[in-house]
Each structure stands twice: as structure tokens, then as C-alpha cells.
Coordinates of C-alpha atoms in Angstrom, one line a residue:
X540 CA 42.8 39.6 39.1
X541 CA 39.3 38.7 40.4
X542 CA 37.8 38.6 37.2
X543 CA 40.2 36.0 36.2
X544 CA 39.5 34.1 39.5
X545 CA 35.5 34.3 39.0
X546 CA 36.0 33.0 35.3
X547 CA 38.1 30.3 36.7
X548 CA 35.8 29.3 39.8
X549 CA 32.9 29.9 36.7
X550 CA 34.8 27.2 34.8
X551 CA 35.7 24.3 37.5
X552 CA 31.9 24.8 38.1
X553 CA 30.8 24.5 34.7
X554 CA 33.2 21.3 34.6
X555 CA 31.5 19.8 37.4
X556 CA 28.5 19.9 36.4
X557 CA 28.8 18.6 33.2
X558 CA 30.6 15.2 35.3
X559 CA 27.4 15.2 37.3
X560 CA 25.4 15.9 34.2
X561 CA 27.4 12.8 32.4
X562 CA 27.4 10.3 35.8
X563 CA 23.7 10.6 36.0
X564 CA 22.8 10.0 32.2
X565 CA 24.8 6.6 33.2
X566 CA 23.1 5.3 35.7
X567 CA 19.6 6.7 33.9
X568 CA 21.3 4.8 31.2
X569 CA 21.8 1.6 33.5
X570 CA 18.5 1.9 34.9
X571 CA 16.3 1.6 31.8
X572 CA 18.8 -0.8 30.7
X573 CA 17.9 -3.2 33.6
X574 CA 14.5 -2.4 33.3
X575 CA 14.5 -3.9 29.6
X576 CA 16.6 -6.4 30.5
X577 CA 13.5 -7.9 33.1
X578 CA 10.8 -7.1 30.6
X579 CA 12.8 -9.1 28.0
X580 CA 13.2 -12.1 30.1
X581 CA 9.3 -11.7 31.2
X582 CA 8.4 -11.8 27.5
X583 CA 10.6 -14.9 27.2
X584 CA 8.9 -16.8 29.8
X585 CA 5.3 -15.8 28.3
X586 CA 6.5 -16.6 24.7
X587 CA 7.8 -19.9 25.7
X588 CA 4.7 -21.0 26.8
X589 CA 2.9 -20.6 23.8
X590 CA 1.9 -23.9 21.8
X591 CA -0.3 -24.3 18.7
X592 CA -2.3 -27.3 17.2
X593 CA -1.4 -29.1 20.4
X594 CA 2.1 -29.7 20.0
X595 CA 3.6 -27.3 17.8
X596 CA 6.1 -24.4 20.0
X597 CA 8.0 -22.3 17.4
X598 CA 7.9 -19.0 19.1
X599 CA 10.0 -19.4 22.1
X600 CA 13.1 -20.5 19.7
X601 CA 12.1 -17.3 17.2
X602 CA 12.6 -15.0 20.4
X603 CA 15.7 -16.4 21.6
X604 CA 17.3 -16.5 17.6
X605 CA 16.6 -13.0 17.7
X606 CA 18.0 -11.8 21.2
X607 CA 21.0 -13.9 20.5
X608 CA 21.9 -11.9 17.3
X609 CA 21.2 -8.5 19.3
X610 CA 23.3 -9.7 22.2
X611 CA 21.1 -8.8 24.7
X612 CA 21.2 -11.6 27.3
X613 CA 21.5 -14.7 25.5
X614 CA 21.9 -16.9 28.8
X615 CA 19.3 -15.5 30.4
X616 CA 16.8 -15.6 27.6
X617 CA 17.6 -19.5 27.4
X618 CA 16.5 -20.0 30.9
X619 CA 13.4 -18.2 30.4
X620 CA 12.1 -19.2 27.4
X621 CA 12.9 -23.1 28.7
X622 CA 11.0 -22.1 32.0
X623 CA 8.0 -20.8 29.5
X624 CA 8.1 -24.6 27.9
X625 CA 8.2 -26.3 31.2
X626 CA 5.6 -24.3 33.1
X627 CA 3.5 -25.7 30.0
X628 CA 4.6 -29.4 29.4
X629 CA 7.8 -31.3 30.1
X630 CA 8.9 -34.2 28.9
X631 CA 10.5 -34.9 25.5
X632 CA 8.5 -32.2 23.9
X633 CA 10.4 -30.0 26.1
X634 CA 13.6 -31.5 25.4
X635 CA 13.7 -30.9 21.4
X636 CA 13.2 -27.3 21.5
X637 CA 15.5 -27.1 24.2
X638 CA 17.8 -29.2 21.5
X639 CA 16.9 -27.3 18.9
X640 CA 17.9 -23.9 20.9
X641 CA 21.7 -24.9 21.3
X642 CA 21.7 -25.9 18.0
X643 CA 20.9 -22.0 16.7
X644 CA 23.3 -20.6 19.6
X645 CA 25.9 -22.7 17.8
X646 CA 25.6 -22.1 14.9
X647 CA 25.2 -18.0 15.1
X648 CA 28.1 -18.0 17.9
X649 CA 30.5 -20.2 15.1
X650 CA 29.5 -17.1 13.0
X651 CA 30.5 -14.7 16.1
X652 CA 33.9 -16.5 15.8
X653 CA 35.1 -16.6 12.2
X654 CA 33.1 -12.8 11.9
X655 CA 31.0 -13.4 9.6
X656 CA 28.2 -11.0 9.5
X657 CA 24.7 -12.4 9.7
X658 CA 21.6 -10.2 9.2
X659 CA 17.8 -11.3 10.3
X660 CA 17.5 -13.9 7.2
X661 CA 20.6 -15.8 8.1
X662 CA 19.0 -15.8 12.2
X663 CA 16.0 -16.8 10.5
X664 CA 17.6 -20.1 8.5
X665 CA 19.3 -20.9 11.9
X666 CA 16.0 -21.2 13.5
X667 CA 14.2 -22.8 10.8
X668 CA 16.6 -25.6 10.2
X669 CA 17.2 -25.9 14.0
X670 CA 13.5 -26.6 14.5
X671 CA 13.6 -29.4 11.0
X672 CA 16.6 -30.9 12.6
X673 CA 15.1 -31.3 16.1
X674 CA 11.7 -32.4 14.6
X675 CA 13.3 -35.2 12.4
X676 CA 15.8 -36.1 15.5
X677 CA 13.0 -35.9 18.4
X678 CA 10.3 -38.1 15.5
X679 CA 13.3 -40.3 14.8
X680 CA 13.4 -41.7 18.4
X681 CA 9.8 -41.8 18.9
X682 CA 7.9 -45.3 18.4
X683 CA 6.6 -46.0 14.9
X684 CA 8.5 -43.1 13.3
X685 CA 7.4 -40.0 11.4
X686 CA 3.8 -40.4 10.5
X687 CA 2.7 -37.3 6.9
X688 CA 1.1 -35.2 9.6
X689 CA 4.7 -34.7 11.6
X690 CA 6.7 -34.0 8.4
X691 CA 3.3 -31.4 7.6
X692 CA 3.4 -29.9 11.1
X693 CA 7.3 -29.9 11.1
X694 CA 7.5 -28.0 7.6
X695 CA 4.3 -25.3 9.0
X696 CA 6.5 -25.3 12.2
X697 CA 9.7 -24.1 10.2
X698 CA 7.8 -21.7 8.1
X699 CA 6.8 -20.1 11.1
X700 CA 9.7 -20.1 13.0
X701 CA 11.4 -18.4 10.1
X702 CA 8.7 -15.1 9.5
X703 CA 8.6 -14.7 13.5
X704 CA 12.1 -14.0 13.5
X705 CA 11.5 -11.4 11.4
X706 CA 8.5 -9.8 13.5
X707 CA 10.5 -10.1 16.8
X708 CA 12.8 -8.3 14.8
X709 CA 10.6 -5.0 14.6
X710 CA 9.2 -5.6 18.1
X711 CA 11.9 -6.2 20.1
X712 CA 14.0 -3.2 17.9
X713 CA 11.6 -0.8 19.2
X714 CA 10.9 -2.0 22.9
X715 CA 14.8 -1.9 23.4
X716 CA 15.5 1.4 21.3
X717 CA 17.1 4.3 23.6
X718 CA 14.9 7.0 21.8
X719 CA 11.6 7.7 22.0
X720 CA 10.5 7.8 18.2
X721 CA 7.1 9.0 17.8
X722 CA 6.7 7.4 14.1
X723 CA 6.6 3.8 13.8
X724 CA 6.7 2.4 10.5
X725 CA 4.1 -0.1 9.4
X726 CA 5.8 -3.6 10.0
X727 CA 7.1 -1.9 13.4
X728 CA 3.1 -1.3 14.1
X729 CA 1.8 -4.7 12.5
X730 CA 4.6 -6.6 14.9
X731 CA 4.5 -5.3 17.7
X732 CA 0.2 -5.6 17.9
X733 CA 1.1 -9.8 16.8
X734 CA 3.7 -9.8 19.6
X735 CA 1.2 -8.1 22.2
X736 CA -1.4 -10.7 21.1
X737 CA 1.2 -13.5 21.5
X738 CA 1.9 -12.1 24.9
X739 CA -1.8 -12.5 26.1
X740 CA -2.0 -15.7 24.6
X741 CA 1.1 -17.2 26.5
X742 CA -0.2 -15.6 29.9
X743 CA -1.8 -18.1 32.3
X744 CA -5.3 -18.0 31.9
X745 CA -7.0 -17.1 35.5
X746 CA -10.5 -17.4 36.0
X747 CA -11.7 -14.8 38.8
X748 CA -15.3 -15.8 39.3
X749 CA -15.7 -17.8 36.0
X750 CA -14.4 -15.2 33.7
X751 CA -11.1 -15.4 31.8
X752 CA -8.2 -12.8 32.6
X753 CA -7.2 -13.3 29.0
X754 CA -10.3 -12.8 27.1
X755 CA -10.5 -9.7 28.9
X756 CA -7.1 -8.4 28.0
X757 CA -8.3 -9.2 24.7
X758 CA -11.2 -7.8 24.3
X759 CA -9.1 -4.7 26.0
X760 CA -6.9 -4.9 23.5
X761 CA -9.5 -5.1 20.4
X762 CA -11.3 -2.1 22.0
X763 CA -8.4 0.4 22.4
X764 CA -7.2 -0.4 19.1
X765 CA -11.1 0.5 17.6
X766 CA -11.5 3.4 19.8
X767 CA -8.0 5.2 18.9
X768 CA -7.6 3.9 15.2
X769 CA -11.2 3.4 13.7
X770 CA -12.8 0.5 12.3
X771 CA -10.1 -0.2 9.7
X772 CA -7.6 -0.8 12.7
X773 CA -10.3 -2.4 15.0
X774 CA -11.3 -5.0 12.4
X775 CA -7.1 -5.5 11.8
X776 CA -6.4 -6.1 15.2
X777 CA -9.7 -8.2 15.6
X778 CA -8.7 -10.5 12.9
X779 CA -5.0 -10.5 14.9
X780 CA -6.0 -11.3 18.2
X781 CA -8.7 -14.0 17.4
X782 CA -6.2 -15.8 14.8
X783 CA -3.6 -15.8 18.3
X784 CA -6.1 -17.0 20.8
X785 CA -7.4 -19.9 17.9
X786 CA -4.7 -21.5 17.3
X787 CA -3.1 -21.5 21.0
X788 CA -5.9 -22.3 23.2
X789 CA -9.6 -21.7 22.0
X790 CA -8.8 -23.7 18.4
X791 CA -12.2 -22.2 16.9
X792 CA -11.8 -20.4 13.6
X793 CA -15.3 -18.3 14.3
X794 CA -13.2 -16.7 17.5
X795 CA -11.2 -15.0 14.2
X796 CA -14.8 -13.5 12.3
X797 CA -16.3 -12.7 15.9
X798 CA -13.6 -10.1 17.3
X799 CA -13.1 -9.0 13.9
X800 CA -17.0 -8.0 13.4
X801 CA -16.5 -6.5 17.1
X802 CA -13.2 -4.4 16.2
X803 CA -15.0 -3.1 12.9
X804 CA -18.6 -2.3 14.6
X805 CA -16.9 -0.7 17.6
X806 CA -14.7 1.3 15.7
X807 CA -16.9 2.7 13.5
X808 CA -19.3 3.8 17.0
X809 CA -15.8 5.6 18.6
X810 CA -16.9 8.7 17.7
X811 CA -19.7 8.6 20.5
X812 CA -17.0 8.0 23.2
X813 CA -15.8 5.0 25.0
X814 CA -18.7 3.8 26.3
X815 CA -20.6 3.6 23.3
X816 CA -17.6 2.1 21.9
X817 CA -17.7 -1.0 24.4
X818 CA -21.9 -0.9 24.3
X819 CA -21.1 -1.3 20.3
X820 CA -18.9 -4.6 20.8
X821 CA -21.5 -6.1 23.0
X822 CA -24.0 -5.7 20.1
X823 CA -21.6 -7.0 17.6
X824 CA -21.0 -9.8 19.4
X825 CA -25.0 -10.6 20.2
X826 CA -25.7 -10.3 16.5
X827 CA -22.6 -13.0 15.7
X828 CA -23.9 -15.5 17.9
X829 CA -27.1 -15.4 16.6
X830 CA -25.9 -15.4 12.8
X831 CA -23.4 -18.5 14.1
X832 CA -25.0 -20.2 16.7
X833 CA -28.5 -19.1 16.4
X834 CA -28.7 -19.4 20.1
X835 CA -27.8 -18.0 23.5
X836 CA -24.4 -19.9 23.8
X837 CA -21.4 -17.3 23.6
X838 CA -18.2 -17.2 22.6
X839 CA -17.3 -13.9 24.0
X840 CA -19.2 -13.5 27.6
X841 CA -21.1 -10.1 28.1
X842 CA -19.5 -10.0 31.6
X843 CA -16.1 -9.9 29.9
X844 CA -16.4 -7.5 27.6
X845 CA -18.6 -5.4 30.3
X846 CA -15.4 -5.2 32.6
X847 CA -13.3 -4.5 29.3
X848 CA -15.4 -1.8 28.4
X849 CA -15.4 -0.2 31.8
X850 CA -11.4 -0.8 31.6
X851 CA -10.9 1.3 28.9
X852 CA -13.2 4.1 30.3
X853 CA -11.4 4.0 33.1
X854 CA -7.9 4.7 31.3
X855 CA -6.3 8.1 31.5
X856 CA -6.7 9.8 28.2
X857 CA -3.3 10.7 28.0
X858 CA -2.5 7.3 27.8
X859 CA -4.7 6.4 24.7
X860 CA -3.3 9.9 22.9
X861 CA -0.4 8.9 23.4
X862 CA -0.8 5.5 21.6
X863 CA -2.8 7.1 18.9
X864 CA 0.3 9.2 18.1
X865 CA 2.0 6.0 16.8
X866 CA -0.7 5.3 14.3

């Protein structure tokens, strides 16, 4: 008789705590799932801001396509990525990616409602025909029409907003996944490091006495990615980052050869730690602008890539191990 009580107090017990064990997961569950939900509108805001040759904005609408096929907020990320644009510029410039936003959440929610079932090249058309329809609409009502350079930027705008549905694809897959994979996959790797450099690019640019906050992350950037992969990866994610910055705000094609020269020559020196990793970008960088400019004006300040360097020796190296486990 009290065996058959102590199995039966053993088993309410045991039932008990697998509830607590189950109500806890849930709100763990809850919690991270807030915590990506703020990160996501964060990256929306950033995104949105992002503009190339001057008045060319496909990466906002991209990001949006693709939250709006995964469900995850698709309110939400329209505020944010029109607060990105308007934080940036207003106006009617605003206004036709705003336009051209509804016209993809139309379109994939009339899908929603018959069921039919649309992959990432279907999201993909959506965005790239919302951003020819807004173009032709938004240089329809301007004065003197479509000039060849508007139906060139509007084609290069398309183009893009197509691929970057597919590389917010990867990214935001694996920022949002539940598990902790510790394998990513090549495009995975290759879209999140373009959707990091987007990221940089799209944050306000603050000067803290006369150097830029986002040439340092930059140069941050460049240099963990030489000092945990080697110079093949430091040269790749040099070529990356100065393609982003380029096009969005610099708009000079040496930035490109510069932090790719840097990311090779500091990767190949990563051996000798992390100081001699950042002492080996400086060098680079000395030796560019003499081959380029054959003078003392910079591209890349010594100051900036000083406090980069002392950045990255100052990161925990668990940290880095544990991003060099993904390459």
C-alpha cells in the first residue's frame, strides 16, 4: 500500500514537472520570439534607408516581399521600412516605394486567398514588377516624362530588387530559425555577410570627433572576417563591403580595390595575432593610396582603422571562435 502511494505521489510529481518543463519552453519560446520580432523591425528601418546612385531604393521593398511571404509581421515591417525611407528623404520619392509596397502585399495576399502556393521566385516577380510599375507610374506624373536613364535605372532597379529577395531569403531564414545550426551553407554565409554590410551602410553615419561610426564598423567587419577566415575570406568580404558603401554613400569604385587589398593583406598576417592583423590593414591601405593617389589624401583614415584594430583585440575570443565555426 505505501509503495503504491510513493509511485503515485512519484507520478503526479513527474507530471508536474513536465507542465513546468512545457510552460517555461513557452514563454522561452515567446521571448526569443519577441526578441526577433524587434531585431526584424530594426533591420527594416536600417534597410529602408538605404539608397543607391542617388535615387535608386530597392532594398527596403525586397525586405518587406520577403517577411510578408514568411508571415512574420507584415504590418509592422511596412511601418518600418517607410520610416527607413522617410528618415532619408520624403516627398514623392518616398511615395512610390511606399506605392509600390501595397502593390506586392496585394498581390501575394490575393495569392494567400485563392491558396495558391508561392515560393521565393514568385515573391521575387511581385517585387520586381511592383518596383517597374511604380517607376513607370511615379516617371509618368513627373514633368517631361521618362528620360533613357529612368527606364535604365528602373530596369537595374528591378534586377536588383528581384536577386535581394532571394538573399533576404537565406539571411532572414537563419536569423529567425529556432535552432542553433552550427553549419551554414554557402549562400546562407555569402547573404548574410551582404546583409550585414547593407546594415552598416543604412546606419546613420555619426562623426565622433571627425571620424565616421560607419567606416569603423566596416573596417571592423573586414578585419574579423580576415582574422577568422584567412585572406581568401578577408579579400571576399573586402570586395563586399566596399561594393555596399560605393554605391550608397561614398560612390568611389577604388573604396571596392582598397578594402579588398586590406582584407587579403590582413588575412594573410592573422597568423601573428590580432594586432598584427590590424598593423597589416594599415599598411595595405598606405601602400593603396600611394599606388592610387600617389599622395597623403586617404580614403580609409589611420585613426579609423586604429580604433578598429583595437576593437577587435578587445573582443572576447569566444566570440570570434564561435563565428569561425560557421565558416
Amino acid at each position: 500500500m505505501i509503495q503504491k502511494e510513493a509511485f503515485s505521489y512519484q507520478g503526479v510529481m513527474g507530471q508536474v514537472g513536465a507542465k513546468n518543463r512545457i510552460e517555461k519552453r513557452k514563454v522561452e519560446l515567446k521571448k526569443e520570439n519577441t526578441i526577433i520580432q524587434v531585431l526584424l523591425v530594426l533591420c527594416c528601418i536600417v534597410v529602408g534607408r538605404i539608397t543607391i546612385f542617388g535615387n535608386v531604393a530597392p532594398f527596403g521593398l525586397s525586405l518587406y516581399a520577403t517577411l510578408l511571404q514568411r508571415r512574420k509581421g507584415s504590418l509592422l515591417s511596412f511601418a518600418a521600412v517607410t520610416a527607413g525611407m522617410l528618415s532619408v528623404r520624403g516627398g514623392a520619392f518616398t511615395f512610390r516605394y511606399i506605392g509600390a509596397m501595397a502593390i506586392v502585399c496585394i498581390i501575394l495576399k490575393a495569392l494567400d486567398r485563392v491558396r495558391i502556393y508561392y515560393g521565393n521566385f514568385i515573391t521575387a516577380l511581385a517585387a520586381s514588377g511592383a518596383l517597374i510599375i511604380s517607376a513607370l507610374v511615379y516617371g509618368g506624373i513627373q514633368p517631361g516624362g521618362m528620360l533613357i536613364y529612368d527606364y535604365l535605372a528602373m530596369g537595374l532597379e528591378s534586377v536588383i530588387g528581384f536577386v535581394m529577395v532571394y538573399v533576404f531569403q537565406y539571411a532572414i531564414g537563419v536569423i529567425g530559425e529556432k535552432t542553433r545550426r552550427r553549419i551554414l551553407s554557402n549562400e546562407e554565409m555569402i547573404s548574410i555577410s551582404i546583409f550585414i554590410a547593407l546594415l552598416i551602410s543604412g546606419l546613420w553615419d555619426i562623426n565622433i570627433f571627425g571620424l565616421s561610426t560607419r567606416n569603423i564598423l566596416s573596417i571592423l567587419f573586414v578585419l574579423i572576417f580576415s582574422y577568422i577566415g584567412g585572406p581568401g575570406v578577408g579579400a571576399s568580404m573586402g570586395i563586399m563591403v566596399g561594393l555596399v558603401l560605393s554605391i550608397s554613400s561614398v560612390q568611389d569604385p577604388m573604396l571596392i580595390a582598397v578594402f579588398a587589398v586590406c582584407g587579403l593583406v590582413s588575412g594573410t598576417f592573422r597568423d601573428l595575432g590580432r594586432l598584427f592583423t590590424g598593423c597589416a590593414f594599415i599598411l595595405a591601405n598606405a601602400l593603396m593610396v600611394f599606388y592610387i593617389n600617389r599622395s597623403t589624401s586617404v580614403m580609409l583614415s589611420f585613426y579609423e582603422i586604429g580604433i578598429s584594430t583595437i576593437i577587435l583585440a578587445m573582443l572576447p575570443m569566444k566570440s570570434l571562435k564561435y563565428i569561425r565555426q560557421f565558416l
